[in-house]
Amino acid sequence: MGQQEKVATSLAGAVSEEISSSLAPVDAELARRYPGDPGTRQPVHTVYVPGDVFAADTIRSWGDQALAALDEHAPDAASLAAVLGLSDELAAPVYDRVRAKLEREPIEDLRIDFEDGYGGRGDAEEDAHAARAARLITEAYAQGTAAPYMGIRMKCMEAAVRDRGIRTLDIFLTGLIEAGGLPDGLVLTLPKVTYTEQVTAMVRLLEEFEKARGLDAGRIGFEIQIETSQSILAADGTAAVARMIDAAEGRATGLHYGTFDYSACLGVSAAYQASDHPAADHAKAVMQVAAAGTGVRVSDGSTNVLPVGTTEKVHDAWRLHYGLTRRALARAYYQGWDMHPGHLPTRYAAVFAFYREGFEQGAARLSAYANHAGGDVMDEPATAKALSSYLLRGIDCGALDTAEVARLTGLTRADLVGFAAPRRGDLTATAK
């Protein structure tokens, strides 16, 4: 026990130094390309509202319509649980939290749409709607009625609509600047990207705007909407989406899957265009691998089956939407699109059920890991990262409370963030 081991080596110290020197460019490249998750809140959904429809009361109106749908078609926890197949243990907590969410924060991310949902208009009309969007967003943030994230989806970079899209973006951003500045929750979406050069053009456009308005370089980011086959597989057989992330030069914040445009691009019949189609699974898997470690988030698409009409039809649409949302969450697509106020109850029901049903087990595993307590599962740093991220996402959306997480884990939010965002190299080290 007390014997001191003799330590001997064969390599000269210069060998390690030479290897480190040779790998310095790789180290720098890893840090640049794969900085890891930004650690900011990711919304559980994005709601698209046409530019001519968006109004000062849109967010509250969606929440009220969603609550009315619950009142009419699932007025209590038991009735919603029966529709969605929730367990007795989850029924009341999920239902109560859904109603509270719809009252407090019905939309987490809102995109004012100037593309497909808006269509072609006269220039004067679109100019006015873009300027109004900037004014209403500014007022919403000032009054405390804004969603955590808000912005616009412009027209794409294809020749037919390019100039119109650039002008709309310019009017919108200029309006925000002149009304007081860009809000922290600003999000822009570039749709129908087919070539990497279109991403590069968006970067140049934002660079010029930042210079013109005296903004810090890189201040404005954007999402890339994946709606074409060319954005997944380029003509040379490479994964185009990976090159698009690189071409964004650190400005890409998300990859959003476009269910119906992408399906149609591949020739999928309308009746089979859905986010769980094999073609959709392939596209999102490529997106997910391309984005892993880059700090770019991946979002699923939407369903176009609206929960309207008779209670039977509403329940059918709710079951479909709930199932698709749960399926996406299990595949680590933590965000999706919602197209109708009636989708909000099942969006939040699915998200809350996902986090609450695994909460106690996940908290126990993370607590055991943090306290070196052992147990029947031997977790590693990478799993601790996943467990912490799971709990943080649950807290951010309202599925979990900070106090209950702290009670079961013994950890503060700062502790969770520390496990969820380790430095490069820590995932292969032993937990300290």
Tab-separated table of C-alpha atoms in Angstrom:
chain	number	residue	atom	x	y	z
A	1	MET	CA	0.000	0.000	0.000
A	2	GLY	CA	2.781	2.389	0.881
A	3	GLN	CA	5.121	1.423	-1.929
A	4	GLN	CA	5.917	4.266	-4.286
A	5	GLU	CA	5.698	3.320	-7.951
A	6	LYS	CA	8.624	4.062	-10.193
A	7	VAL	CA	7.574	6.272	-13.110
A	8	ALA	CA	9.584	6.067	-16.302
A	9	THR	CA	9.079	7.535	-19.790
A	10	SER	CA	10.753	6.990	-23.158
A	11	LEU	CA	9.745	10.038	-25.168
A	12	ALA	CA	11.566	13.340	-25.087
A	13	GLY	CA	9.536	16.352	-24.031
A	14	ALA	CA	10.085	17.847	-27.446
A	15	VAL	CA	7.869	15.156	-28.993
A	16	SER	CA	4.789	16.415	-27.178
A	17	GLU	CA	5.673	19.986	-28.043
A	18	GLU	CA	6.103	19.113	-31.724
A	19	ILE	CA	2.776	17.282	-31.855
A	20	SER	CA	1.002	20.167	-30.151
A	21	SER	CA	2.551	22.591	-32.596
A	22	SER	CA	1.479	20.488	-35.581
A	23	LEU	CA	-2.092	20.269	-34.265
A	24	ALA	CA	-2.427	23.960	-33.398
A	25	PRO	CA	-4.259	24.726	-36.673
A	26	VAL	CA	-6.638	21.836	-36.002
A	27	ASP	CA	-7.266	23.119	-32.468
A	28	ALA	CA	-8.121	26.533	-33.875
A	29	GLU	CA	-10.369	25.013	-36.531
A	30	LEU	CA	-12.227	22.927	-33.948
A	31	ALA	CA	-12.796	25.999	-31.805
A	32	ARG	CA	-14.052	28.002	-34.786
A	33	ARG	CA	-16.304	25.419	-36.391
A	34	TYR	CA	-17.570	23.623	-33.305
A	35	PRO	CA	-17.959	26.099	-30.427
A	36	GLY	CA	-20.812	24.072	-28.898
A	37	ASP	CA	-24.314	25.118	-27.963
A	38	PRO	CA	-24.608	28.866	-27.303
A	39	GLY	CA	-26.329	28.180	-23.964
A	40	THR	CA	-29.223	30.505	-24.735
A	41	ARG	CA	-32.871	29.542	-24.584
A	42	GLN	CA	-34.217	27.708	-27.626
A	43	PRO	CA	-37.944	28.279	-28.215
A	44	VAL	CA	-40.071	25.150	-28.441
A	45	HIS	CA	-41.805	26.423	-31.568
A	46	THR	CA	-42.040	29.145	-34.183
A	47	VAL	CA	-45.372	30.651	-35.163
A	48	TYR	CA	-45.664	32.181	-38.635
A	49	VAL	CA	-48.155	35.023	-39.151
A	50	PRO	CA	-48.522	36.776	-42.544
A	51	GLY	CA	-47.228	40.327	-42.669
A	52	ASP	CA	-50.643	41.762	-43.500
A	53	VAL	CA	-52.331	39.842	-40.662
A	54	PHE	CA	-49.893	40.528	-37.836
A	55	ALA	CA	-51.266	43.076	-35.383
A	56	ALA	CA	-50.524	44.446	-31.933
A	57	ASP	CA	-52.808	41.895	-30.310
A	58	THR	CA	-51.731	38.833	-32.318
A	59	ILE	CA	-49.877	37.091	-29.487
A	60	ARG	CA	-52.647	37.623	-26.943
A	61	SER	CA	-55.269	36.671	-29.534
A	62	TRP	CA	-53.536	33.348	-30.239
A	63	GLY	CA	-53.417	32.616	-26.541
A	64	ASP	CA	-57.082	33.448	-26.057
A	65	GLN	CA	-58.117	31.328	-29.042
A	66	ALA	CA	-56.086	28.401	-27.711
A	67	LEU	CA	-57.705	28.724	-24.277
A	68	ALA	CA	-61.138	28.872	-25.894
A	69	ALA	CA	-60.348	25.672	-27.794
A	70	LEU	CA	-59.464	23.965	-24.525
A	71	ASP	CA	-62.647	25.245	-22.885
A	72	GLU	CA	-64.746	23.870	-25.718
A	73	HIS	CA	-63.004	20.607	-26.542
A	74	ALA	CA	-61.079	19.625	-23.371
A	75	PRO	CA	-62.361	21.647	-20.421
A	76	ASP	CA	-60.452	19.720	-17.737
A	77	ALA	CA	-57.361	17.618	-17.212
A	78	ALA	CA	-59.159	14.309	-17.501
A	79	SER	CA	-60.676	15.121	-20.875
A	80	LEU	CA	-57.361	16.262	-22.398
A	81	ALA	CA	-55.610	13.226	-20.925
A	82	ALA	CA	-58.192	10.961	-22.528
A	83	VAL	CA	-57.606	12.541	-25.944
A	84	LEU	CA	-53.814	12.407	-25.783
A	85	GLY	CA	-53.304	9.291	-23.697
A	86	LEU	CA	-51.638	11.077	-20.788
A	87	SER	CA	-51.106	9.076	-17.600
A	88	ASP	CA	-53.056	9.905	-14.446
A	89	GLU	CA	-49.864	11.238	-12.852
A	90	LEU	CA	-49.211	13.639	-15.733
A	91	ALA	CA	-52.751	14.741	-16.499
A	92	ALA	CA	-53.239	17.500	-13.939
A	93	PRO	CA	-49.681	18.921	-13.916
A	94	VAL	CA	-49.583	19.065	-17.710
A	95	TYR	CA	-53.056	20.519	-18.115
A	96	ASP	CA	-52.520	23.186	-15.441
A	97	ARG	CA	-49.200	24.206	-16.931
A	98	VAL	CA	-50.628	24.359	-20.445
A	99	ARG	CA	-53.343	26.749	-19.334
A	100	ALA	CA	-50.865	28.854	-17.366
A	101	LYS	CA	-48.533	28.990	-20.365
A	102	LEU	CA	-51.329	30.125	-22.681
A	103	GLU	CA	-52.218	32.872	-20.242
A	104	ARG	CA	-48.649	33.994	-19.557
A	105	GLU	CA	-46.626	33.330	-22.739
A	106	PRO	CA	-48.698	31.762	-25.520
A	107	ILE	CA	-46.014	32.200	-28.217
A	108	GLU	CA	-42.295	31.741	-27.654
A	109	ASP	CA	-41.091	32.670	-31.141
A	110	LEU	CA	-43.071	34.627	-33.718
A	111	ARG	CA	-42.082	35.166	-37.321
A	112	ILE	CA	-43.885	37.805	-39.362
A	113	ASP	CA	-44.031	36.223	-42.789
A	114	PHE	CA	-43.308	38.041	-46.027
A	115	GLU	CA	-42.793	34.869	-48.052
A	116	ASP	CA	-45.248	32.044	-48.825
A	117	GLY	CA	-47.771	33.026	-46.179
A	118	TYR	CA	-47.779	36.583	-47.499
A	119	GLY	CA	-47.458	36.143	-51.236
A	120	GLY	CA	-46.851	38.738	-53.918
A	121	ARG	CA	-48.099	42.266	-53.279
A	122	GLY	CA	-47.498	45.686	-54.704
A	123	ASP	CA	-44.254	47.286	-53.578
A	124	ALA	CA	-45.982	50.085	-51.719
A	125	GLU	CA	-48.129	47.616	-49.794
A	126	GLU	CA	-45.213	45.407	-48.759
A	127	ASP	CA	-43.147	48.482	-47.864
A	128	ALA	CA	-45.906	49.614	-45.515
A	129	HIS	CA	-46.326	46.188	-43.929
A	130	ALA	CA	-42.563	45.856	-43.351
A	131	ALA	CA	-42.423	49.272	-41.695
A	132	ARG	CA	-45.480	48.403	-39.589
A	133	ALA	CA	-43.881	45.117	-38.493
A	134	ALA	CA	-40.859	47.021	-37.174
A	135	ARG	CA	-43.068	49.504	-35.337
A	136	LEU	CA	-45.284	46.845	-33.749
A	137	ILE	CA	-42.336	44.740	-32.610
A	138	THR	CA	-40.667	47.778	-31.072
A	139	GLU	CA	-43.876	48.665	-29.250
A	140	ALA	CA	-44.366	45.091	-28.052
A	141	TYR	CA	-40.910	44.953	-26.473
A	142	ALA	CA	-41.408	48.369	-24.906
A	143	GLN	CA	-44.766	47.335	-23.431
A	144	GLY	CA	-43.630	43.906	-22.257
A	145	THR	CA	-46.055	42.075	-24.549
A	146	ALA	CA	-43.507	40.668	-27.012
A	147	ALA	CA	-42.684	37.008	-27.461
A	148	PRO	CA	-39.171	36.105	-26.276
A	149	TYR	CA	-38.150	35.889	-29.945
A	150	MET	CA	-39.605	37.860	-32.857
A	151	GLY	CA	-38.612	38.740	-36.402
A	152	ILE	CA	-39.477	38.277	-40.063
A	153	ARG	CA	-39.157	35.712	-42.808
A	154	MET	CA	-38.115	37.590	-45.934
A	155	LYS	CA	-38.413	36.410	-49.511
A	156	CYS	CA	-35.610	34.172	-50.721
A	157	MET	CA	-32.478	34.966	-52.722
A	158	GLU	CA	-33.800	33.605	-56.022
A	159	ALA	CA	-33.746	36.088	-58.894
A	160	ALA	CA	-37.500	36.634	-59.211
A	161	VAL	CA	-37.964	37.935	-55.654
A	162	ARG	CA	-34.438	38.805	-54.527
A	163	ASP	CA	-34.691	42.592	-54.766
A	164	ARG	CA	-38.054	42.569	-53.018
A	165	GLY	CA	-36.724	40.458	-50.166
A	166	ILE	CA	-33.680	42.670	-49.695
A	167	ARG	CA	-35.829	45.809	-49.634
A	168	THR	CA	-38.246	44.343	-47.093
A	169	LEU	CA	-35.378	43.331	-44.831
A	170	ASP	CA	-33.813	46.787	-45.155
A	171	ILE	CA	-37.083	48.555	-44.294
A	172	PHE	CA	-37.695	46.267	-41.327
A	173	LEU	CA	-34.217	46.529	-39.818
A	174	THR	CA	-34.031	50.272	-40.471
A	175	GLY	CA	-37.373	50.734	-38.733
A	176	LEU	CA	-36.108	48.882	-35.664
A	177	ILE	CA	-32.886	50.908	-35.580
A	178	GLU	CA	-34.649	54.240	-35.865
A	179	ALA	CA	-37.156	53.261	-33.187
A	180	GLY	CA	-34.435	52.568	-30.671
A	181	GLY	CA	-32.335	49.609	-31.777
A	182	LEU	CA	-32.431	45.916	-32.525
A	183	PRO	CA	-34.100	43.841	-29.789
A	184	ASP	CA	-32.139	41.009	-28.206
A	185	GLY	CA	-34.755	38.515	-29.361
A	186	LEU	CA	-34.532	39.469	-33.040
A	187	VAL	CA	-34.602	36.516	-35.443
A	188	LEU	CA	-34.471	36.566	-39.255
A	189	THR	CA	-35.318	33.652	-41.535
A	190	LEU	CA	-33.900	33.125	-45.038
A	191	PRO	CA	-36.147	30.657	-46.912
A	192	LYS	CA	-35.681	28.322	-49.891
A	193	VAL	CA	-31.902	28.213	-49.847
A	194	THR	CA	-30.502	26.003	-52.598
A	195	TYR	CA	-26.894	27.154	-53.060
A	196	THR	CA	-24.202	28.117	-50.574
A	197	GLU	CA	-23.696	31.356	-52.488
A	198	GLN	CA	-27.152	32.491	-51.366
A	199	VAL	CA	-26.035	32.185	-47.752
A	200	THR	CA	-22.895	34.134	-48.590
A	201	ALA	CA	-25.059	36.835	-50.179
A	202	MET	CA	-27.116	37.081	-46.973
A	203	VAL	CA	-23.925	37.488	-44.957
A	204	ARG	CA	-22.725	40.274	-47.259
A	205	LEU	CA	-26.132	41.963	-47.021
A	206	LEU	CA	-26.038	41.963	-43.223
A	207	GLU	CA	-22.434	43.152	-43.198
A	208	GLU	CA	-23.379	46.143	-45.318
A	209	PHE	CA	-26.331	46.963	-43.069
A	210	GLU	CA	-24.160	46.781	-39.958
A	211	LYS	CA	-21.618	49.114	-41.550
A	212	ALA	CA	-24.313	51.540	-42.692
A	213	ARG	CA	-25.841	51.754	-39.214
A	214	GLY	CA	-22.665	51.558	-37.139
A	215	LEU	CA	-23.454	48.166	-35.578
A	216	ASP	CA	-20.910	45.706	-34.263
A	217	ALA	CA	-19.776	43.256	-36.916
A	218	GLY	CA	-21.703	40.017	-36.638
A	219	ARG	CA	-24.525	41.547	-34.601
A	220	ILE	CA	-27.269	40.170	-36.881
A	221	GLY	CA	-27.748	36.442	-37.341
A	222	PHE	CA	-30.270	34.445	-39.340
A	223	GLU	CA	-31.903	31.061	-39.729
A	224	ILE	CA	-31.499	28.973	-42.859
A	225	GLN	CA	-34.696	27.308	-44.026
A	226	ILE	CA	-34.128	23.863	-45.516
A	227	GLU	CA	-36.859	23.406	-48.119
A	228	THR	CA	-35.089	22.065	-51.203
A	229	SER	CA	-33.280	18.845	-52.055
A	230	GLN	CA	-30.239	20.869	-53.147
A	231	SER	CA	-29.805	22.190	-49.607
A	232	ILE	CA	-29.325	18.630	-48.330
A	233	LEU	CA	-27.385	16.988	-51.162
A	234	ALA	CA	-25.413	19.148	-53.571
A	235	ALA	CA	-24.805	18.239	-57.203
A	236	ASP	CA	-21.345	16.921	-56.326
A	237	GLY	CA	-22.783	14.523	-53.729
A	238	THR	CA	-21.678	16.476	-50.653
A	239	ALA	CA	-23.901	17.636	-47.789
A	240	ALA	CA	-24.711	21.173	-48.887
A	241	VAL	CA	-26.199	22.133	-45.529
A	242	ALA	CA	-22.823	21.658	-43.832
A	243	ARG	CA	-21.226	24.074	-46.294
A	244	MET	CA	-24.069	26.535	-45.734
A	245	ILE	CA	-23.364	26.639	-41.999
A	246	ASP	CA	-19.719	27.403	-42.746
A	247	ALA	CA	-20.652	30.019	-45.357
A	248	ALA	CA	-22.754	31.850	-42.755
A	249	GLU	CA	-19.488	32.800	-40.993
A	250	GLY	CA	-20.914	32.369	-37.506
A	251	ARG	CA	-24.203	34.127	-38.225
A	252	ALA	CA	-26.364	31.014	-38.667
A	253	THR	CA	-28.575	30.486	-35.630
A	254	GLY	CA	-30.847	27.704	-36.850
A	255	LEU	CA	-31.778	25.232	-39.568
A	256	HIS	CA	-35.540	25.041	-40.066
A	257	TYR	CA	-37.045	22.133	-41.953
A	258	GLY	CA	-39.800	23.084	-44.406
A	259	THR	CA	-42.132	20.096	-44.457
A	260	PHE	CA	-44.218	20.805	-47.519
A	261	ASP	CA	-41.791	22.551	-49.862
A	262	TYR	CA	-39.154	19.884	-49.240
A	263	SER	CA	-41.650	17.028	-49.706
A	264	ALA	CA	-42.959	18.539	-52.918
A	265	CYS	CA	-39.400	19.037	-54.169
A	266	LEU	CA	-38.881	15.274	-53.871
A	267	GLY	CA	-42.190	14.484	-55.554
A	268	VAL	CA	-43.997	13.218	-52.453
A	269	SER	CA	-47.748	13.165	-53.045
A	270	ALA	CA	-49.720	15.753	-51.106
A	271	ALA	CA	-51.523	13.144	-48.999
A	272	TYR	CA	-48.175	11.850	-47.702
A	273	GLN	CA	-46.385	15.121	-47.077
A	274	ALA	CA	-45.680	15.056	-43.347
A	275	SER	CA	-42.836	15.532	-40.895
A	276	ASP	CA	-42.661	11.783	-40.203
A	277	HIS	CA	-42.235	10.758	-43.866
A	278	PRO	CA	-38.958	8.867	-44.522
A	279	ALA	CA	-37.794	11.691	-46.798
A	280	ALA	CA	-38.288	14.133	-43.939
A	281	ASP	CA	-36.415	11.896	-41.517
A	282	HIS	CA	-33.464	11.715	-43.898
A	283	ALA	CA	-33.301	15.471	-44.392
A	284	LYS	CA	-33.516	16.232	-40.691
A	285	ALA	CA	-30.903	13.600	-39.857
A	286	VAL	CA	-28.470	15.250	-42.267
A	287	MET	CA	-29.317	18.666	-40.817
A	288	GLN	CA	-28.777	17.371	-37.299
A	289	VAL	CA	-25.372	15.870	-38.028
A	290	ALA	CA	-24.239	18.952	-39.953
A	291	ALA	CA	-25.257	21.261	-37.113
A	292	ALA	CA	-23.931	19.145	-34.224
A	293	GLY	CA	-21.423	21.086	-32.154
A	294	THR	CA	-21.649	24.216	-34.295
A	295	GLY	CA	-24.091	26.104	-32.062
A	296	VAL	CA	-26.695	26.074	-34.828
A	297	ARG	CA	-30.064	24.710	-33.654
A	298	VAL	CA	-32.317	22.405	-35.688
A	299	SER	CA	-36.081	22.878	-35.953
A	300	ASP	CA	-38.688	20.443	-37.227
A	301	GLY	CA	-41.459	21.580	-39.558
A	302	SER	CA	-45.222	21.664	-39.128
A	303	THR	CA	-48.466	19.843	-39.762
A	304	ASN	CA	-51.100	21.444	-41.993
A	305	VAL	CA	-53.951	19.524	-40.352
A	306	LEU	CA	-55.745	22.218	-38.390
A	307	PRO	CA	-57.700	21.532	-35.179
A	308	VAL	CA	-60.967	23.123	-36.303
A	309	GLY	CA	-64.563	21.987	-36.708
A	310	THR	CA	-66.357	19.451	-34.560
A	311	THR	CA	-64.892	18.175	-31.318
A	312	GLU	CA	-64.161	14.859	-33.006
A	313	LYS	CA	-62.145	16.576	-35.752
A	314	VAL	CA	-60.339	18.754	-33.249
A	315	HIS	CA	-59.414	15.725	-31.158
A	316	ASP	CA	-58.119	13.894	-34.240
A	317	ALA	CA	-55.954	16.873	-35.202
A	318	TRP	CA	-54.724	17.229	-31.623
A	319	ARG	CA	-53.691	13.581	-31.468
A	320	LEU	CA	-51.804	13.923	-34.739
A	321	HIS	CA	-50.008	17.101	-33.674
A	322	TYR	CA	-49.217	15.742	-30.212
A	323	GLY	CA	-47.796	12.541	-31.676
A	324	LEU	CA	-45.634	14.358	-34.222
A	325	THR	CA	-44.317	16.721	-31.556
A	326	ARG	CA	-43.457	13.889	-29.169
A	327	ARG	CA	-41.772	12.023	-32.022
A	328	ALA	CA	-39.652	15.066	-32.838
A	329	LEU	CA	-38.643	15.589	-29.207
A	330	ALA	CA	-37.489	11.977	-28.910
A	331	ARG	CA	-35.283	12.589	-31.967
A	332	ALA	CA	-33.787	15.737	-30.388
A	333	TYR	CA	-35.657	18.218	-32.598
A	334	TYR	CA	-36.630	20.537	-29.766
A	335	GLN	CA	-38.376	23.132	-31.896
A	336	GLY	CA	-41.102	23.002	-34.552
A	337	TRP	CA	-43.604	25.185	-36.369
A	338	ASP	CA	-47.182	25.901	-35.361
A	339	MET	CA	-49.637	27.205	-37.952
A	340	HIS	CA	-52.838	27.764	-35.945
A	341	PRO	CA	-53.817	28.839	-32.403
A	342	GLY	CA	-55.417	25.430	-31.945
A	343	HIS	CA	-51.969	23.835	-32.201
A	344	LEU	CA	-50.734	25.591	-29.054
A	345	PRO	CA	-52.492	23.328	-26.503
A	346	THR	CA	-50.965	20.177	-27.954
A	347	ARG	CA	-47.575	21.790	-28.559
A	348	TYR	CA	-47.275	22.611	-24.892
A	349	ALA	CA	-48.947	19.407	-23.717
A	350	ALA	CA	-46.400	17.358	-25.683
A	351	VAL	CA	-43.440	19.437	-24.535
A	352	PHE	CA	-44.501	19.482	-20.891
A	353	ALA	CA	-45.259	15.763	-20.830
A	354	PHE	CA	-41.871	15.028	-22.412
A	355	TYR	CA	-39.974	16.892	-19.715
A	356	ARG	CA	-42.119	15.958	-16.747
A	357	GLU	CA	-42.275	12.230	-17.362
A	358	GLY	CA	-38.496	11.918	-17.406
A	359	PHE	CA	-37.807	14.585	-14.811
A	360	GLU	CA	-37.397	12.536	-11.637
A	361	GLN	CA	-35.231	9.856	-13.205
A	362	GLY	CA	-33.077	12.421	-14.988
A	363	ALA	CA	-32.680	14.513	-11.833
A	364	ALA	CA	-31.684	11.438	-9.813
A	365	ARG	CA	-29.061	10.397	-12.383
A	366	LEU	CA	-27.564	13.875	-12.547
A	367	SER	CA	-27.514	14.153	-8.751
A	368	ALA	CA	-25.752	10.798	-8.472
A	369	TYR	CA	-23.217	11.848	-11.083
A	370	ALA	CA	-22.572	15.229	-9.438
A	371	ASN	CA	-22.141	13.626	-5.997
A	372	HIS	CA	-20.243	10.534	-7.150
A	373	ALA	CA	-23.007	8.481	-5.589
A	374	GLY	CA	-22.994	5.653	-8.106
A	375	GLY	CA	-26.217	3.722	-8.680
A	376	ASP	CA	-27.500	1.289	-11.264
A	377	VAL	CA	-26.404	3.465	-14.224
A	378	MET	CA	-22.802	4.570	-14.743
A	379	ASP	CA	-23.050	7.950	-16.458
A	380	GLU	CA	-20.230	9.812	-18.160
A	381	PRO	CA	-19.648	13.566	-18.680
A	382	ALA	CA	-21.418	13.455	-22.055
A	383	THR	CA	-24.525	12.007	-20.385
A	384	ALA	CA	-24.353	14.605	-17.612
A	385	LYS	CA	-24.331	17.226	-20.351
A	386	ALA	CA	-27.451	15.717	-21.915
A	387	LEU	CA	-29.220	15.416	-18.550
A	388	SER	CA	-28.450	19.031	-17.633
A	389	SER	CA	-29.570	20.283	-21.047
A	390	TYR	CA	-32.808	18.323	-20.652
A	391	LEU	CA	-33.547	19.952	-17.291
A	392	LEU	CA	-32.623	23.434	-18.496
A	393	ARG	CA	-34.899	23.122	-21.519
A	394	GLY	CA	-37.699	21.991	-19.240
A	395	ILE	CA	-37.206	24.997	-16.981
A	396	ASP	CA	-36.988	27.485	-19.856
A	397	CYS	CA	-40.295	26.461	-21.432
A	398	GLY	CA	-42.214	26.183	-18.149
A	399	ALA	CA	-42.494	22.410	-17.937
A	400	LEU	CA	-40.348	22.376	-14.800
A	401	ASP	CA	-39.790	24.808	-11.952
A	402	THR	CA	-36.315	25.840	-10.835
A	403	ALA	CA	-37.193	25.024	-7.231
A	404	GLU	CA	-38.280	21.454	-7.928
A	405	VAL	CA	-35.203	20.805	-10.032
A	406	ALA	CA	-32.976	22.146	-7.252
A	407	ARG	CA	-34.798	20.037	-4.676
A	408	LEU	CA	-34.218	16.777	-6.530
A	409	THR	CA	-30.723	17.471	-7.869
A	410	GLY	CA	-29.229	19.718	-5.199
A	411	LEU	CA	-27.952	21.869	-8.056
A	412	THR	CA	-28.420	25.517	-8.934
A	413	ARG	CA	-29.131	26.753	-12.445
A	414	ALA	CA	-25.493	27.812	-12.659
A	415	ASP	CA	-24.493	24.246	-11.822
A	416	LEU	CA	-26.762	22.909	-14.570
A	417	VAL	CA	-25.303	25.345	-17.085
A	418	GLY	CA	-21.816	24.226	-16.088
A	419	PHE	CA	-22.642	20.580	-16.797
A	420	ALA	CA	-24.564	21.426	-19.992
A	421	ALA	CA	-21.803	23.525	-21.550
A	422	PRO	CA	-18.456	21.921	-20.670
A	423	ARG	CA	-15.269	23.158	-22.215
A	424	ARG	CA	-13.905	21.203	-25.168
A	425	GLY	CA	-12.069	18.171	-23.861
A	426	ASP	CA	-14.043	17.926	-20.624
A	427	LEU	CA	-16.384	15.322	-22.092
A	428	THR	CA	-13.544	12.813	-22.153
A	429	ALA	CA	-12.269	13.699	-18.719
A	430	THR	CA	-13.405	12.348	-15.395
A	431	ALA	CA	-15.940	14.538	-13.604
A	432	LYS	CA	-14.277	16.705	-11.022
